[in-house]
Amino acid sequence: MPELPAHWKRLDSDPPLDLPLEVTCDTCGRTGSFWVSRARFTAWSQRRMPMQEAFAHLSGPDREFIKSRTCPSCWTDTFGPNPYA
Ligand SMILES: [Zn+2]
């Protein structure tokens, strides 16, 4: 099971992070594990919620990993220094 982000503090208004998400990089095959909200993940996958809002607790590179299946290090190799870093 992935660990919760160390900096993440649950607010009463936030939904629980109840869905462990496994992402595999299409380029190098590395996998990443993230906890997300099942309700927000569903909303995002149905294009009902912007990614920044659905995965507000994740960093930019981690969101990009989930969206494009390119891990932060391959992203840097392909597109240069990460604009979010
Ligand atoms: Zn990769």
Coordinates of C-alpha atoms and ligand atoms in Angstrom, one line a residue:
M1 CA 0.0 0.0 0.0
P2 CA 1.4 3.4 -0.8
E3 CA 2.1 5.8 2.0
L4 CA 0.1 9.0 2.4
P5 CA 2.0 12.2 1.5
A6 CA 3.9 13.4 4.6
H7 CA 2.8 17.0 4.1
W8 CA -0.8 16.1 3.6
K9 CA -3.2 17.2 6.3
R10 CA -6.8 16.1 6.1
L11 CA -9.3 18.9 6.3
D12 CA -12.9 18.2 7.3
S13 CA -14.0 19.5 3.9
D14 CA -11.8 17.0 2.1
P15 CA -13.0 13.6 0.9
P16 CA -11.0 10.7 2.3
L17 CA -8.1 9.4 0.2
D18 CA -9.7 5.9 -0.2
L19 CA -8.3 4.7 -3.6
P20 CA -4.8 3.5 -4.0
L21 CA -3.7 4.3 -7.5
E22 CA -1.0 2.4 -9.3
V23 CA 0.6 4.2 -12.3
T24 CA 3.1 2.6 -14.6
C25 CA 5.4 4.9 -16.7
D26 CA 4.9 4.1 -20.4
T27 CA 8.5 5.0 -21.1
C28 CA 10.6 3.3 -18.4
G29 CA 8.1 1.0 -16.7
R30 CA 8.6 2.5 -13.3
T31 CA 5.5 2.4 -11.1
G32 CA 4.2 5.0 -8.7
S33 CA 1.6 4.6 -6.0
F34 CA -0.7 7.4 -5.0
W35 CA -3.6 7.7 -2.6
V36 CA -6.5 9.6 -4.2
S37 CA -10.2 10.2 -3.5
R38 CA -12.3 7.6 -5.3
A39 CA -15.1 10.2 -5.8
R40 CA -12.7 12.8 -7.1
F41 CA -10.8 10.4 -9.3
T42 CA -14.1 9.3 -10.9
A43 CA -15.1 13.0 -11.4
W44 CA -11.8 13.7 -13.0
S45 CA -11.9 10.7 -15.3
Q46 CA -15.3 11.7 -16.4
R47 CA -14.0 15.3 -17.0
R48 CA -16.2 16.7 -14.4
M49 CA -13.4 18.1 -12.2
P50 CA -10.1 19.7 -13.1
M51 CA -7.0 17.7 -12.2
Q52 CA -5.5 20.3 -9.9
E53 CA -8.7 20.2 -7.8
A54 CA -9.2 16.4 -7.9
F55 CA -5.6 15.7 -6.9
A56 CA -4.9 18.9 -5.0
H57 CA -2.8 17.0 -2.5
L58 CA -0.3 15.7 -5.1
S59 CA 2.6 17.6 -6.6
G60 CA 2.5 18.8 -10.2
P61 CA 4.9 16.1 -11.4
D62 CA 2.8 13.4 -9.7
R63 CA -0.4 14.7 -11.3
E64 CA 1.4 14.7 -14.7
F65 CA 2.5 11.1 -14.0
I66 CA -1.1 10.0 -13.5
K67 CA -2.4 12.0 -16.5
S68 CA 0.2 11.2 -19.1
R69 CA 1.8 8.0 -17.7
T70 CA 5.2 9.6 -17.9
C71 CA 7.1 9.6 -14.6
P72 CA 8.8 12.7 -13.4
S73 CA 12.2 11.6 -14.4
C74 CA 11.2 10.6 -18.0
W75 CA 9.2 13.8 -18.2
T76 CA 12.5 15.7 -17.5
D77 CA 14.4 13.6 -20.1
T78 CA 11.8 14.3 -22.7
F79 CA 10.7 17.8 -22.1
G80 CA 13.6 19.3 -20.2
P81 CA 13.5 20.6 -16.6
N82 CA 10.0 20.1 -15.1
P83 CA 8.1 23.4 -15.1
Y84 CA 6.4 22.4 -11.8
A85 CA 9.6 21.6 -9.9
Ligands
ZN1 ZN 9.7 6.8 -16.6

